[in-house]
Short mmCIF file of C-alpha atoms in Angstrom, two decimals:
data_model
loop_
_atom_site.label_atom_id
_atom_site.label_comp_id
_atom_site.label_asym_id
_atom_site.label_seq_id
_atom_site.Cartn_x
_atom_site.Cartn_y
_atom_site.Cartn_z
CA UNK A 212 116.97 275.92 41.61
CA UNK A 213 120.12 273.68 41.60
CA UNK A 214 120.07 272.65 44.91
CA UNK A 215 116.22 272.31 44.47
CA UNK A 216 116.87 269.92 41.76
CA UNK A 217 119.63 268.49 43.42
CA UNK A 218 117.11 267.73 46.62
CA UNK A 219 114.59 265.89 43.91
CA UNK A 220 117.02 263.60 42.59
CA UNK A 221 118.59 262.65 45.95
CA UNK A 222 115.36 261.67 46.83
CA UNK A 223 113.93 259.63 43.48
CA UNK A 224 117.05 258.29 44.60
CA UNK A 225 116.31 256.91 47.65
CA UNK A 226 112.73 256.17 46.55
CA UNK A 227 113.95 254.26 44.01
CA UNK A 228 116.61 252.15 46.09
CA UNK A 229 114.04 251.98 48.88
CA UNK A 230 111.82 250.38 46.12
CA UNK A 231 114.42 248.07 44.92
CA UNK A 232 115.31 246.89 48.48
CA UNK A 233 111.35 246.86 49.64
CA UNK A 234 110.50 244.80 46.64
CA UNK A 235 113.34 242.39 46.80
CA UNK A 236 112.50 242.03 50.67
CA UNK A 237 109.21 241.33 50.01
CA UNK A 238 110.43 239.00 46.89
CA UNK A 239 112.57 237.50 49.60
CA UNK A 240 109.84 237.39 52.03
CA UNK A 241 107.17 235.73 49.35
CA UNK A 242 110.12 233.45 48.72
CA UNK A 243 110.54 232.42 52.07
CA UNK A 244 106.90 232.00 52.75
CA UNK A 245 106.13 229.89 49.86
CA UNK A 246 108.83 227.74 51.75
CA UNK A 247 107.60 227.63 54.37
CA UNK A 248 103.69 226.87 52.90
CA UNK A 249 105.31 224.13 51.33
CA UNK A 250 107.12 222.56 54.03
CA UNK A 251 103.74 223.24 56.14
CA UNK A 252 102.22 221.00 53.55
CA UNK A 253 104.74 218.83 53.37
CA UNK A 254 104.47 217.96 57.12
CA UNK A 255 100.93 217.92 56.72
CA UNK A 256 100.77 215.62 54.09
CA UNK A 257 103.66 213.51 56.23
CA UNK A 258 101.62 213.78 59.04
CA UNK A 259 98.33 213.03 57.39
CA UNK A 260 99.82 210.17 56.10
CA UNK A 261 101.41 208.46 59.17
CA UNK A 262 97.80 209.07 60.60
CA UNK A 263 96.25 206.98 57.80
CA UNK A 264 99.00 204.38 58.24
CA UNK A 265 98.42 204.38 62.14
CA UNK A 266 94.62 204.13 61.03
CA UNK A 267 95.44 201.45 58.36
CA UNK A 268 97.57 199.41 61.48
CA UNK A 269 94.59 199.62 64.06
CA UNK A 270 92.14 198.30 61.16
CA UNK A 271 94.56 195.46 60.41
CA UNK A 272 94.78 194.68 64.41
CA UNK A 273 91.35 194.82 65.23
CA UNK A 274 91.67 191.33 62.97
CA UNK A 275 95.35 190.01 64.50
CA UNK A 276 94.55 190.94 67.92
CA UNK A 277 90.98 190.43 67.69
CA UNK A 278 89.70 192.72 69.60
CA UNK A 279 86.22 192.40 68.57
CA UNK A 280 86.57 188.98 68.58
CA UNK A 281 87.89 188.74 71.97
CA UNK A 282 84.97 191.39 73.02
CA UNK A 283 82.33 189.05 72.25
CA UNK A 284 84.16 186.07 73.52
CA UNK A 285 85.25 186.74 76.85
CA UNK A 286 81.60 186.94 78.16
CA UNK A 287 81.25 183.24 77.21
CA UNK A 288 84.00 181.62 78.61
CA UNK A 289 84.03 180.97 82.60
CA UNK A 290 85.50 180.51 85.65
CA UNK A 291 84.94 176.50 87.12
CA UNK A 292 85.84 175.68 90.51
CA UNK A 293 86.20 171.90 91.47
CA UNK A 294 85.84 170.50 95.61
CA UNK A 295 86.99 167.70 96.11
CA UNK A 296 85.96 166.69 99.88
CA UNK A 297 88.64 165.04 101.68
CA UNK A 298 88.23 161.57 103.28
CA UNK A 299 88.25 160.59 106.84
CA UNK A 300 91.31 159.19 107.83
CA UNK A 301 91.22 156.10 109.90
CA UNK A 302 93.54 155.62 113.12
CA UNK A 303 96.39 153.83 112.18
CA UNK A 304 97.41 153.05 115.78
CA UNK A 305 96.43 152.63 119.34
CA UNK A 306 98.04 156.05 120.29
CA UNK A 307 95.89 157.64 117.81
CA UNK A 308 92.52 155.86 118.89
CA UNK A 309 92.94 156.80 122.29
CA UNK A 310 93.98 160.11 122.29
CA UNK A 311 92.78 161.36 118.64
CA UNK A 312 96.02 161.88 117.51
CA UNK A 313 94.45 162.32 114.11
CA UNK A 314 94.43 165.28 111.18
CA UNK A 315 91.54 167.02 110.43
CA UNK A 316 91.77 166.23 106.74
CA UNK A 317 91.10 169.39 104.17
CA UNK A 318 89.22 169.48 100.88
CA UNK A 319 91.40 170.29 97.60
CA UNK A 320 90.40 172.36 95.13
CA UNK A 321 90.98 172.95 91.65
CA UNK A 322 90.34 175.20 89.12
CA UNK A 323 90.46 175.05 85.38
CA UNK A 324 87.97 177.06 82.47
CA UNK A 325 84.70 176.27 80.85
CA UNK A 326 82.31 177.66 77.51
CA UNK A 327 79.60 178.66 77.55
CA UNK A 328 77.59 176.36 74.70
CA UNK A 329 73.61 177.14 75.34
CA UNK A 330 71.41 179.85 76.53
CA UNK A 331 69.86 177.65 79.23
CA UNK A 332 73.06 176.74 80.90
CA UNK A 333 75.06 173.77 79.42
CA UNK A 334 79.08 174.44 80.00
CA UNK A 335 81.58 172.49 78.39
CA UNK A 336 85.24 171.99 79.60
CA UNK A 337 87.48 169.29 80.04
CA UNK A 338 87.17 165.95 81.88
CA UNK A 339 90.52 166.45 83.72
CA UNK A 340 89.59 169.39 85.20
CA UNK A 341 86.22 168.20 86.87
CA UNK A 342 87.42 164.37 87.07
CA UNK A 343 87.11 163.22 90.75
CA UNK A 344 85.26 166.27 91.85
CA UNK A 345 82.33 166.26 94.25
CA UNK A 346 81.40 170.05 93.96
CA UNK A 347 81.33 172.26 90.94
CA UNK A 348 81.10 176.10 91.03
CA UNK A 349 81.09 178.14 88.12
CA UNK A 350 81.59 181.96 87.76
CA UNK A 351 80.27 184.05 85.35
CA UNK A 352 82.23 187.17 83.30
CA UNK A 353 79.77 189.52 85.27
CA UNK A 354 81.04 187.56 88.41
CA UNK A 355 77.62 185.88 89.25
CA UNK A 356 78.60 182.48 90.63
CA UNK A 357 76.35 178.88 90.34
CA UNK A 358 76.45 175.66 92.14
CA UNK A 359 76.73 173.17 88.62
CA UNK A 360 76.17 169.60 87.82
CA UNK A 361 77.99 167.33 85.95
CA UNK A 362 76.36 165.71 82.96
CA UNK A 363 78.92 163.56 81.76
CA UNK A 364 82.42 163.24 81.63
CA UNK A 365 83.94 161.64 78.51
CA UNK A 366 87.87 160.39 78.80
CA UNK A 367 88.69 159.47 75.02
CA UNK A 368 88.06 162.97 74.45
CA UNK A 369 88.95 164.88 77.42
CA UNK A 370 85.19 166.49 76.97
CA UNK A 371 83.15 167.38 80.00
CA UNK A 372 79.38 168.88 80.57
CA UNK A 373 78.09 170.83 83.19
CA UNK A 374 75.07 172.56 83.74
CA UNK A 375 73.89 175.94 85.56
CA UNK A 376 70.46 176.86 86.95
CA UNK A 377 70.30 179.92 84.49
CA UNK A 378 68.58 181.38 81.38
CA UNK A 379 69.53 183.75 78.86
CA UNK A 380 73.20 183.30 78.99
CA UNK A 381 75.86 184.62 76.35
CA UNK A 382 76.55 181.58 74.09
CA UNK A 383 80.10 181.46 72.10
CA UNK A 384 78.85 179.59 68.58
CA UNK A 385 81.09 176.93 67.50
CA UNK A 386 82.97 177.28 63.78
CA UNK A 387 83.19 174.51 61.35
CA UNK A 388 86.79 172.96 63.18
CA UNK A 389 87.17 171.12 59.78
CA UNK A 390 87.48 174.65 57.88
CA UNK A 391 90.51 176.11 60.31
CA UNK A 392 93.38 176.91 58.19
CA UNK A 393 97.30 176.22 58.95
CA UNK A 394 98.85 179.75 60.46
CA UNK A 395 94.87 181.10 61.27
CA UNK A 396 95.08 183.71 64.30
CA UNK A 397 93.36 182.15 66.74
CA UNK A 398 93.22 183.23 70.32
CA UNK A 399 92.85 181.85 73.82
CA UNK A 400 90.69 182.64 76.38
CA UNK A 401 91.17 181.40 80.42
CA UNK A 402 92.05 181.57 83.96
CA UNK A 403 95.78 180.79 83.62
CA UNK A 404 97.00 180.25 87.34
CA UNK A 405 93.60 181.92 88.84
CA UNK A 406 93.99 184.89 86.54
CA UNK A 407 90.73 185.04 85.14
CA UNK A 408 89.44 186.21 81.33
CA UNK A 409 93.00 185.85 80.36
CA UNK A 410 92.98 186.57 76.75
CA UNK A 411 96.40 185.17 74.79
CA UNK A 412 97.00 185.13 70.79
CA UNK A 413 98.52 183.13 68.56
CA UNK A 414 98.59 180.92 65.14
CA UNK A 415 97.26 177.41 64.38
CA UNK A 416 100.46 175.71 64.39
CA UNK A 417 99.45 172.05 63.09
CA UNK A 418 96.02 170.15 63.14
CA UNK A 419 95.01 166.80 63.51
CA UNK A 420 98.01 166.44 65.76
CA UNK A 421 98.27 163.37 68.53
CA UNK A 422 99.21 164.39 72.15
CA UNK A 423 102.90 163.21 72.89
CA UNK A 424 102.31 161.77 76.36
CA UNK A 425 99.92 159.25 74.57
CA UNK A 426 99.26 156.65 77.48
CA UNK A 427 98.17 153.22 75.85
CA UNK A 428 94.47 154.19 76.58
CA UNK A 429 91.97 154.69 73.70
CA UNK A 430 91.13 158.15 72.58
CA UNK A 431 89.85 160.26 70.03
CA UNK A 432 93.45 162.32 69.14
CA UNK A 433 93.39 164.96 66.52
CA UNK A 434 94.45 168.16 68.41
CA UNK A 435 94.39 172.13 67.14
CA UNK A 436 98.05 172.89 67.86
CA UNK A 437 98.65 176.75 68.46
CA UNK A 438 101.21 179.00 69.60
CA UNK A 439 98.73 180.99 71.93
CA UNK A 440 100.20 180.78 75.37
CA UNK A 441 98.25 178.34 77.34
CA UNK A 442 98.75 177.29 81.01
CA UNK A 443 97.53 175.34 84.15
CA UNK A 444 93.77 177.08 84.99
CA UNK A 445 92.78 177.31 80.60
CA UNK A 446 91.86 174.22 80.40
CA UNK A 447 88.17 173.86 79.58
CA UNK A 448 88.65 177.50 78.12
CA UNK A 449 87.91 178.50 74.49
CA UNK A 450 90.01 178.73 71.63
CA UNK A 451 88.59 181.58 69.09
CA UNK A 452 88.81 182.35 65.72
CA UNK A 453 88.51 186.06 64.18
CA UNK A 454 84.90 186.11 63.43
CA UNK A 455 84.59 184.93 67.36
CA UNK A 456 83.30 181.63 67.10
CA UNK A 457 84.69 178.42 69.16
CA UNK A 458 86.88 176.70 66.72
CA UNK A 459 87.98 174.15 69.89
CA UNK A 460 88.65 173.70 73.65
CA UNK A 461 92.16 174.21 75.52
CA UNK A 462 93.20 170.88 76.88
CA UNK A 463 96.61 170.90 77.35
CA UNK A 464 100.55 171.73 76.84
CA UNK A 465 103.72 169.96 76.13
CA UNK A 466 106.27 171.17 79.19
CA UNK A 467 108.84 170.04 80.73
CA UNK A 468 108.16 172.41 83.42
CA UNK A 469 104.74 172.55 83.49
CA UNK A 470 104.05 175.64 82.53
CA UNK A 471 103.58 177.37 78.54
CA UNK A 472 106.98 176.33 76.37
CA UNK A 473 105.44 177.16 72.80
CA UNK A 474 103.39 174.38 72.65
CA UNK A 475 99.05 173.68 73.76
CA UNK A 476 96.60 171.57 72.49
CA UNK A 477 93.10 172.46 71.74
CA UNK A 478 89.89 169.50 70.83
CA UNK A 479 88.18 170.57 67.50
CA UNK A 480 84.59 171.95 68.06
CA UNK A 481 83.57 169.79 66.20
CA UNK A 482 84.24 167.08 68.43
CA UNK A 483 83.04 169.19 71.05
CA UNK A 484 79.98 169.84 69.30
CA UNK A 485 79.28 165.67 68.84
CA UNK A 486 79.90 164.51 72.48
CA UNK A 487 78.37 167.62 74.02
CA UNK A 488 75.16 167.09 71.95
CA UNK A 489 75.09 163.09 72.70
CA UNK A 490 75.31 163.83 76.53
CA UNK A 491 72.30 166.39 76.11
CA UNK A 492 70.19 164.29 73.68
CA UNK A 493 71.24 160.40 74.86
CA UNK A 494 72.89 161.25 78.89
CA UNK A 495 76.14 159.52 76.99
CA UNK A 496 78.54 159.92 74.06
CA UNK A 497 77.37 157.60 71.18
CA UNK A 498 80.45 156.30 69.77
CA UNK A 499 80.67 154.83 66.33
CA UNK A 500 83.44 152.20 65.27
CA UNK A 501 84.63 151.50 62.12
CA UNK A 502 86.91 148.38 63.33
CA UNK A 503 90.06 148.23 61.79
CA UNK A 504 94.02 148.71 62.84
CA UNK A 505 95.49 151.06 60.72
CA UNK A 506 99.22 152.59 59.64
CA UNK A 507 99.99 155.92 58.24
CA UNK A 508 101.50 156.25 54.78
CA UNK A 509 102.43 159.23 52.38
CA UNK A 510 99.29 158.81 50.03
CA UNK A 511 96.73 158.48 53.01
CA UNK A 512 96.07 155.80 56.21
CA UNK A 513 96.83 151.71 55.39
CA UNK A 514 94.34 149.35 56.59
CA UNK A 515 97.14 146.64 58.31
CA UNK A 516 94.00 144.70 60.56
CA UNK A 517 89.87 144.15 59.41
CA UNK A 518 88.14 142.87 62.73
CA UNK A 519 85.78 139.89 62.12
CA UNK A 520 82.46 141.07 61.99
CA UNK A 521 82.74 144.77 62.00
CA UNK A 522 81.18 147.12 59.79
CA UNK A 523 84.45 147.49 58.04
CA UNK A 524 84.70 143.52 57.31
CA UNK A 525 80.86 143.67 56.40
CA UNK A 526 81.40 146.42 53.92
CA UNK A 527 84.19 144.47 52.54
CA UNK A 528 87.47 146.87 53.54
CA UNK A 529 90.63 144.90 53.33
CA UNK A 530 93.41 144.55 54.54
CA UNK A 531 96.49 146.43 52.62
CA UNK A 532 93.07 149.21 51.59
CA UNK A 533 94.61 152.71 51.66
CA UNK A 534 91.71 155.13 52.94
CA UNK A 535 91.93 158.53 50.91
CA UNK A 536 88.82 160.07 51.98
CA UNK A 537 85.74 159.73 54.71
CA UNK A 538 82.66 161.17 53.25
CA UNK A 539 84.63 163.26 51.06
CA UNK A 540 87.19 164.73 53.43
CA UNK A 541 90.77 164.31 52.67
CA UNK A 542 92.59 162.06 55.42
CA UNK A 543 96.33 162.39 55.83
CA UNK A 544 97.00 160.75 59.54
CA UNK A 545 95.07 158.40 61.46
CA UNK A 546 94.37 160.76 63.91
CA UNK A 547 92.00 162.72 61.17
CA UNK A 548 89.94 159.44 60.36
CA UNK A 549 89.46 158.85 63.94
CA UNK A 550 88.12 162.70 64.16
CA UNK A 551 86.02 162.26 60.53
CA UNK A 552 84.69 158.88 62.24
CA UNK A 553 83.92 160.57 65.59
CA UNK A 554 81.48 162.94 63.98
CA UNK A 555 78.72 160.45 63.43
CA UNK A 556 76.59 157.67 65.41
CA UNK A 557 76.25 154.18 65.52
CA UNK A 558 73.93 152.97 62.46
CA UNK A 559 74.80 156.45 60.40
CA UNK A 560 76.90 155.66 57.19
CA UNK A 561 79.43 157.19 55.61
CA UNK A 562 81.65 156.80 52.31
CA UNK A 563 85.28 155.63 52.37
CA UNK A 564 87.57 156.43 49.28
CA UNK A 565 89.75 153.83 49.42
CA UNK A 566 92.85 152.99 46.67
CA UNK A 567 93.31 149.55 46.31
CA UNK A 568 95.93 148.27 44.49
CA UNK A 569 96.15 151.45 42.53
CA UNK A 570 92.03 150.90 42.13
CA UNK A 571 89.88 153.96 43.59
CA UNK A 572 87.26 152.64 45.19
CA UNK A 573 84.19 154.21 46.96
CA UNK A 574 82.82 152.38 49.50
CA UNK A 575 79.45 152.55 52.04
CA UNK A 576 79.75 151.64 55.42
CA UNK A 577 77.65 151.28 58.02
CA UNK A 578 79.12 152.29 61.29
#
């Protein structure tokens, strides 16, 4: 009986301590997977959120990098190819009139960018890239080429029409140029050096900015200046804003290498917009003139010269008149009244806010 009772406790015993070392195992265990649950859900949650951040990043690209933007753009802006035949050479002694002593000479082409502005086929790029040209070629996104004519060139602007024999094409709508903001993404869109649909990004750096290499010659000079990397073959191409639209056309670059140094030069669409439609409507740009020589000053543009007889003189501007606003638009450089003048036509008019003598005036002037 002893060593039967003995034989029970031994065993409660071990039940017992095999109870107390099962449950704090499984204590231990719990413990430990709790831990673990929780550092699964902690990595979740981590992970979760670095996926909505990555999410977050690709939303906030699809604006910086416009990809959208750039999707619906690209089929709009094109490929122009410029011949220009070569010219007989004449013998330039006897050796070479009797025995033909004489190089066959070669045509030279060029190649620069052009947008797409109308269904029906009307391109626009710049003057430079089709001036002397005999031939014109233009290729299409989907690679579809067209012989093109030229339907006026305009030099004060660097603008330059072409048109295709085609219907239904992808048009790239122009923006309100006057609305573009200071450090608005923009992007560019060319062939850069024969690479075509060359998409490049970058911020409006300055507006209504005049071209350093300014020559003497008259022109219309109030340039979109960007960051977007811009070089020989964009010209003619499209500068975009985020919602995709044409806020102005590529025209050139400050280098003293000739190729992209930080620096390119776009023409506001709308300028674009003005010429383009006066070569479609009239077969020439209509150019208004206001008729006076003017200086820049902190509080807006001096009048220093009124020409006899212009609409200026007429509508009784003066000289020492500081011009504030055209129409209503703010004008800080010269180079923005010659843009806010540009807009209209011969025989439109327009209102000048001019501060004379500490007077605010508002005057109507026929152009």
């Amino acid at each position: 009986m002893k060593r039967f009772l003995t034989t029970v406790w031994v065993l409660a015993l071990s039940a017992a301590v095999g109870y107390l070392v099962y449950d704090k195992y499984n204590t231990e265990a719990d413990a430990r997977q709790a831990e673990e649950r929780s550092e699964v859900e902690e990595i979740r949650a981590r992970e979760s959120r670095r996926e909505d951040l990555r999410r977050e990043h690709a939303l906030d690209m699809s604006g910086t990098a416009f990809c959208d933007a750039a999707e619906m753009a690209v089929e709009s802006v094109v490929y122009v190819k410029v011949t220009k035949k070569a010219r007989q050479q004449m013998p330039t002694s006897v050796l070479d009139m009797l025995f033909g002593f004489i190089a066959t000479p070669k045509d030279q082409v060029g190649i620069g960018s052009g947008v797409i502005i109308s269904e029906d086929g009307y391109i626009v790029t710049n003057t430079h890239v089709v001036e002397g040209g005999d031939k014109f070629s233009v290729t299409l996104y989907d690679n579809t080429v067209y012989e093109a004519t030229l339907m006026g060139a305009d030099p004060a602007t660097d603008l330059a029409l072409l048109k295709i024999p085609a219907e239904g094409l992808v048009v790239l709508p122009m923006a309100d140029s006057d609305e573009l903001r200071l450090g608005e993404w923009v992007l560019a869109i060319g062939s850069p050096y024969d690479l075509r649909s060359t998409i490049t990004a970058g911020i409006v750096s300055a507006k209504g900015r005049s071209f350093p290499n300014y020559d003497g010659q008259y022109r219309v000079e109030s340039f979109i200046q960007t960051d977007a990397a811009v070089n020989p073959g964009n010209s003619g191409g499209a500068l975009v804003n985020t919602d995709g639209e044409l806020v102005g056309i590529n025209t050139s670059i400050v280098s003293l290498t000739g190729s992209y140094t930080g620096y390119s030069f776009a023409v506001p669409a709308n300028i674009v917009k003005k010429v383009t439609d006066d070569f479609i409507t009239y077969g020439q740009v209509q150019r208004a003139v206001l008729g006076i020589s003017m200086a820049e000053t902190e509080s807006g543009v001096r009048v220093m010269e009124v020409k006899e007889g212009s609409p200026a003189a007429e509508a009784d501007v003066r000289p020492g008149d500081i011009v504030r606003e055209v129409n209503f638009q703010k004008i800080n450089s010269g180079s923005e009244l010659q843009v806010q003048i540009n807009k209209y036509r011969p025989g439109e008019r327009i209102v000048l806010s001019i501060n004379r003598e500490g007077d605010i005036k508002e005057i109507v002037v026929k152009l």
